[in-house]
Amino acid sequence: MKIVEKGIVVKNERIAEGIYDLRIKLPKIASLACCGQFAEVYPDNGVNLLARPISICETRGDIIRLVFQVAGKGTKIFSGLKEGDTVRVLGPCGNGYPLVKAEKYILAGGGIGVPPLLETAKKLKAMGEVEVFLGFRSGSFLVEDFEALGVNVNIATDDGSVGFKGNVVGFMESLDAKGDVIYSCGPKIMLKYLAKFGEGRGITTYVSMEERMACGTGACVGCAIKIKSGDGYENKKVCKDGPVFDSREVIWE
């Protein structure tokens, strides 16, 4: 169930180049949210009418935390929100990660796909061993938040500025990372190769797909992807049927 709720900004700060940590008091949405879901945030400036989808990084009581990247006019507006400002939010949206019982979990995130894995790590830490792999172009963010959970964190950067030099899947391959279930979020190309990594080792792999979403409710069909069905495929909407899918269902193009 998703609802529209007007929340109050309690914190908003830049934590890396172009990356902002926005915390909004939204009691109703926070009580309903599950790891891997997202929120649709409205600019409310009278010009940019469409909401912007942002993954829910974590929930703390009646506060939801949204860590986002400034990528256009809407997110630029959000970066300027101040403590005490009000903002209209639709959520929680989509289907989150299924929390499967296992001995060891691998979490793999790339870029702005890292934030939704934080709440996921919190939940899985109570169920088994968790190892986290985070990939960035340069530098990093949220690493200390993951380390504070007591999980093993591995970092890869394209330019080698932090940790392993290369992409996150290549890092996992170099270590021959082992686990029972993989939870992931990131660019489609990363997820494609991660799916190959997991499936080749018999590891159940859940991918949270990043697609352009206009409505966030399944009405516009702008975020459809191909999912295997019998001998063919069917189109499913990332915002409504996802964003999380079993990697074995996805037709990677």
Coordinates of C-alpha atoms in Angstrom, one line a residue:
M1 CA 0.0 0.0 0.0
K2 CA 1.3 3.5 -0.9
I3 CA 0.0 6.8 0.2
V4 CA 0.7 10.5 -0.4
E5 CA 2.1 12.2 2.7
K6 CA 3.4 15.7 3.4
G7 CA 6.6 15.5 5.4
I8 CA 8.9 17.9 7.2
V9 CA 12.6 18.0 6.3
V10 CA 14.7 17.3 9.4
K11 CA 18.1 17.2 7.7
N12 CA 19.6 17.8 4.2
E13 CA 23.4 17.8 3.6
R14 CA 25.8 17.1 0.8
I15 CA 27.9 14.0 1.6
A16 CA 29.8 13.7 -1.7
E17 CA 30.1 15.5 -5.0
G18 CA 26.6 15.8 -6.3
I19 CA 25.3 13.4 -3.6
Y20 CA 22.8 14.6 -0.9
D21 CA 21.5 13.0 2.3
L22 CA 17.9 14.0 2.8
R23 CA 15.9 13.0 5.9
I24 CA 12.1 13.6 6.0
K25 CA 9.7 13.1 8.9
L26 CA 7.0 10.8 7.2
P27 CA 5.4 8.7 10.0
K28 CA 2.9 6.8 7.8
I29 CA 5.3 6.0 4.9
A30 CA 8.1 5.1 7.3
S31 CA 5.8 2.6 9.1
L32 CA 5.0 0.9 5.8
A33 CA 8.4 0.9 4.0
C34 CA 10.4 -2.3 3.4
C35 CA 14.0 -2.5 2.2
G36 CA 14.4 -2.1 -1.5
Q37 CA 11.4 0.1 -2.0
F38 CA 11.5 3.7 -3.2
A39 CA 9.6 7.0 -2.8
E40 CA 8.3 9.5 -5.3
V41 CA 9.2 13.0 -4.2
Y42 CA 7.4 16.0 -5.7
P43 CA 9.3 19.2 -6.5
D44 CA 6.2 21.3 -5.6
N45 CA 7.5 24.3 -7.4
G46 CA 4.6 24.7 -9.8
V47 CA 6.9 24.0 -12.8
N48 CA 8.3 20.5 -12.6
L49 CA 5.1 18.5 -12.0
L50 CA 6.4 15.0 -12.2
A51 CA 7.7 13.3 -9.0
R52 CA 11.2 11.9 -8.9
P53 CA 11.8 8.3 -7.8
I54 CA 14.4 8.0 -5.0
S55 CA 15.4 4.7 -3.3
I56 CA 14.7 4.6 0.4
C57 CA 18.1 4.4 2.0
E58 CA 16.8 3.5 5.5
T59 CA 14.1 4.3 8.0
R60 CA 14.6 5.5 11.5
G61 CA 11.4 5.7 13.5
D62 CA 9.2 8.1 11.7
I63 CA 11.9 9.4 9.4
I64 CA 12.9 8.1 6.0
R65 CA 16.4 8.8 4.6
L66 CA 16.8 9.4 0.9
V67 CA 20.3 9.6 -0.5
F68 CA 20.2 10.9 -4.0
Q69 CA 22.3 12.3 -6.8
V70 CA 21.6 15.7 -8.4
A71 CA 20.8 14.7 -12.1
G72 CA 18.3 17.3 -13.3
K73 CA 16.0 20.1 -12.3
G74 CA 13.9 18.1 -9.9
T75 CA 16.8 16.7 -7.8
K76 CA 18.5 20.1 -8.0
I77 CA 15.4 21.5 -6.2
F78 CA 15.6 18.7 -3.5
S79 CA 19.3 19.6 -2.9
G80 CA 18.2 23.0 -1.8
L81 CA 15.6 21.9 0.8
K82 CA 16.2 23.2 4.3
E83 CA 15.3 22.0 7.8
G84 CA 11.6 22.7 8.4
D85 CA 10.6 22.8 4.7
T86 CA 7.7 20.6 3.7
V87 CA 7.7 18.2 0.9
R88 CA 5.1 15.9 -0.6
V89 CA 6.0 12.3 -1.0
L90 CA 4.3 9.2 -2.5
G91 CA 5.4 5.9 -1.0
P92 CA 6.5 3.4 -0.3
C93 CA 6.5 2.3 -4.0
G94 CA 7.4 -0.9 -5.7
N95 CA 8.3 -4.3 -4.4
G96 CA 11.4 -4.6 -2.2
Y97 CA 13.9 -7.4 -1.6
P98 CA 12.6 -10.7 -0.4
L99 CA 14.5 -11.5 2.8
V100 CA 15.5 -15.1 2.3
K101 CA 16.9 -17.2 5.1
A102 CA 20.6 -18.1 4.4
E103 CA 23.9 -18.4 6.1
K104 CA 25.8 -15.8 4.1
Y105 CA 24.6 -12.8 2.1
I106 CA 26.4 -10.7 -0.5
L107 CA 25.3 -7.1 -1.1
A108 CA 26.6 -5.4 -4.2
G109 CA 25.9 -1.8 -5.1
G110 CA 27.1 0.5 -7.7
G111 CA 27.1 4.3 -7.5
I112 CA 23.6 5.7 -6.5
G113 CA 22.5 2.0 -6.3
V114 CA 24.4 1.8 -2.9
P115 CA 21.8 3.6 -0.7
P116 CA 19.0 1.1 -0.7
L117 CA 21.4 -1.6 0.4
L118 CA 21.9 0.0 3.8
E119 CA 18.4 -0.8 5.2
T120 CA 18.8 -4.2 3.5
A121 CA 22.1 -4.8 5.4
K122 CA 20.4 -3.8 8.7
K123 CA 17.7 -6.4 8.2
L124 CA 20.0 -9.2 6.9
K125 CA 22.6 -8.7 9.7
A126 CA 20.0 -10.2 12.1
M127 CA 19.7 -13.3 9.9
G128 CA 23.2 -14.3 9.0
E129 CA 26.7 -13.2 7.8
V130 CA 26.7 -10.2 5.5
E131 CA 29.5 -9.1 3.1
V132 CA 29.1 -5.8 1.2
F133 CA 30.8 -4.8 -2.1
L134 CA 30.4 -1.2 -3.1
G135 CA 31.5 0.3 -6.4
F136 CA 32.1 4.0 -7.2
R137 CA 33.6 6.0 -10.1
S138 CA 35.8 7.9 -7.6
G139 CA 35.7 8.3 -3.9
S140 CA 32.9 6.8 -1.8
F141 CA 29.9 7.6 0.4
L142 CA 27.9 5.7 3.1
V143 CA 30.9 3.4 3.8
E144 CA 31.0 4.4 7.5
D145 CA 27.2 3.7 7.8
F146 CA 27.8 0.1 6.5
E147 CA 30.8 -0.4 8.7
A148 CA 28.8 0.8 11.8
L149 CA 26.6 -2.2 11.3
G150 CA 29.5 -4.6 11.8
V151 CA 29.5 -6.0 8.3
N152 CA 32.5 -6.6 6.1
V153 CA 32.8 -3.8 3.5
N154 CA 34.8 -4.0 0.3
I155 CA 35.2 -1.0 -2.0
A156 CA 36.1 -0.7 -5.7
T157 CA 36.6 2.5 -7.6
D158 CA 37.0 3.0 -11.3
D159 CA 40.0 5.3 -10.8
G160 CA 41.5 3.4 -7.9
S161 CA 41.1 6.4 -5.5
V162 CA 39.6 4.1 -2.9
G163 CA 40.1 0.3 -2.5
F164 CA 40.3 -2.0 -5.6
K165 CA 40.9 -0.3 -8.9
G166 CA 38.2 -1.5 -11.2
N167 CA 34.5 -2.3 -11.2
V168 CA 32.7 -4.0 -8.3
V169 CA 31.9 -7.2 -10.2
G170 CA 35.5 -7.5 -11.3
F171 CA 36.5 -7.1 -7.6
M172 CA 34.1 -9.9 -6.6
E173 CA 35.5 -12.1 -9.3
S174 CA 39.1 -11.5 -8.2
L175 CA 38.2 -12.6 -4.6
D176 CA 35.9 -15.4 -5.8
A177 CA 33.3 -14.0 -3.5
K178 CA 31.1 -16.7 -2.0
G179 CA 27.6 -16.5 -0.5
D180 CA 24.1 -18.0 -0.7
V181 CA 22.2 -15.0 -1.9
I182 CA 23.1 -11.8 -3.6
Y183 CA 21.1 -8.5 -3.2
S184 CA 22.1 -5.8 -5.7
C185 CA 21.3 -2.4 -7.1
G186 CA 23.2 -0.3 -9.7
P187 CA 23.5 0.5 -13.4
K188 CA 22.0 -2.1 -15.8
I189 CA 25.4 -3.1 -17.2
M190 CA 26.7 -3.8 -13.7
L191 CA 23.6 -5.9 -12.9
K192 CA 23.9 -7.8 -16.2
Y193 CA 27.5 -9.0 -15.3
L194 CA 26.6 -9.5 -11.7
A195 CA 23.7 -11.8 -12.8
K196 CA 26.2 -13.8 -14.8
F197 CA 28.5 -14.0 -11.8
G198 CA 25.8 -15.2 -9.5
E199 CA 24.1 -17.6 -11.9
G200 CA 27.5 -19.1 -12.9
R201 CA 28.0 -20.1 -9.2
G202 CA 24.5 -21.1 -8.4
I203 CA 23.9 -18.1 -6.2
T204 CA 20.3 -16.7 -6.1
T205 CA 20.7 -13.1 -7.2
Y206 CA 18.2 -10.3 -6.8
V207 CA 18.6 -7.2 -8.9
S208 CA 17.0 -3.8 -8.3
M209 CA 16.6 -2.3 -11.8
E210 CA 17.3 1.3 -12.5
E211 CA 15.0 2.6 -15.2
R212 CA 13.6 6.0 -16.0
M213 CA 10.3 6.3 -14.2
A214 CA 7.8 9.1 -15.1
C215 CA 4.8 8.2 -13.0
G216 CA 6.1 5.7 -10.5
T217 CA 2.7 4.0 -10.4
G218 CA 2.6 1.8 -13.5
A219 CA 0.4 4.1 -15.5
C220 CA 2.8 5.4 -18.2
V221 CA 4.6 2.1 -19.0
G222 CA 7.8 4.1 -19.5
C223 CA 9.9 1.8 -17.4
A224 CA 9.0 -1.6 -18.9
I225 CA 11.6 -4.3 -19.2
K226 CA 11.5 -7.8 -20.7
I227 CA 10.9 -10.7 -18.3
K228 CA 11.0 -14.3 -19.4
S229 CA 7.7 -16.0 -19.7
G230 CA 7.4 -19.6 -21.1
D231 CA 9.2 -19.7 -24.5
G232 CA 9.0 -15.9 -24.8
Y233 CA 8.8 -12.9 -22.7
E234 CA 6.4 -10.3 -21.2
N235 CA 6.9 -6.7 -20.4
K236 CA 6.8 -5.8 -16.8
K237 CA 7.0 -2.4 -15.2
V238 CA 10.0 -1.7 -13.0
C239 CA 8.0 0.8 -10.8
K240 CA 5.1 -1.5 -10.1
D241 CA 6.3 -5.1 -10.6
G242 CA 9.8 -4.3 -9.4
P243 CA 12.2 -2.7 -9.0
V244 CA 13.5 -6.0 -7.6
F245 CA 13.6 -9.1 -9.8
D246 CA 15.2 -12.5 -9.7
S247 CA 18.1 -12.1 -12.2
R248 CA 17.1 -15.4 -13.9
E249 CA 13.9 -13.7 -15.0
V250 CA 15.4 -10.8 -16.7
I251 CA 16.2 -10.7 -20.4
W252 CA 19.4 -8.7 -20.6
E253 CA 19.7 -6.6 -23.7

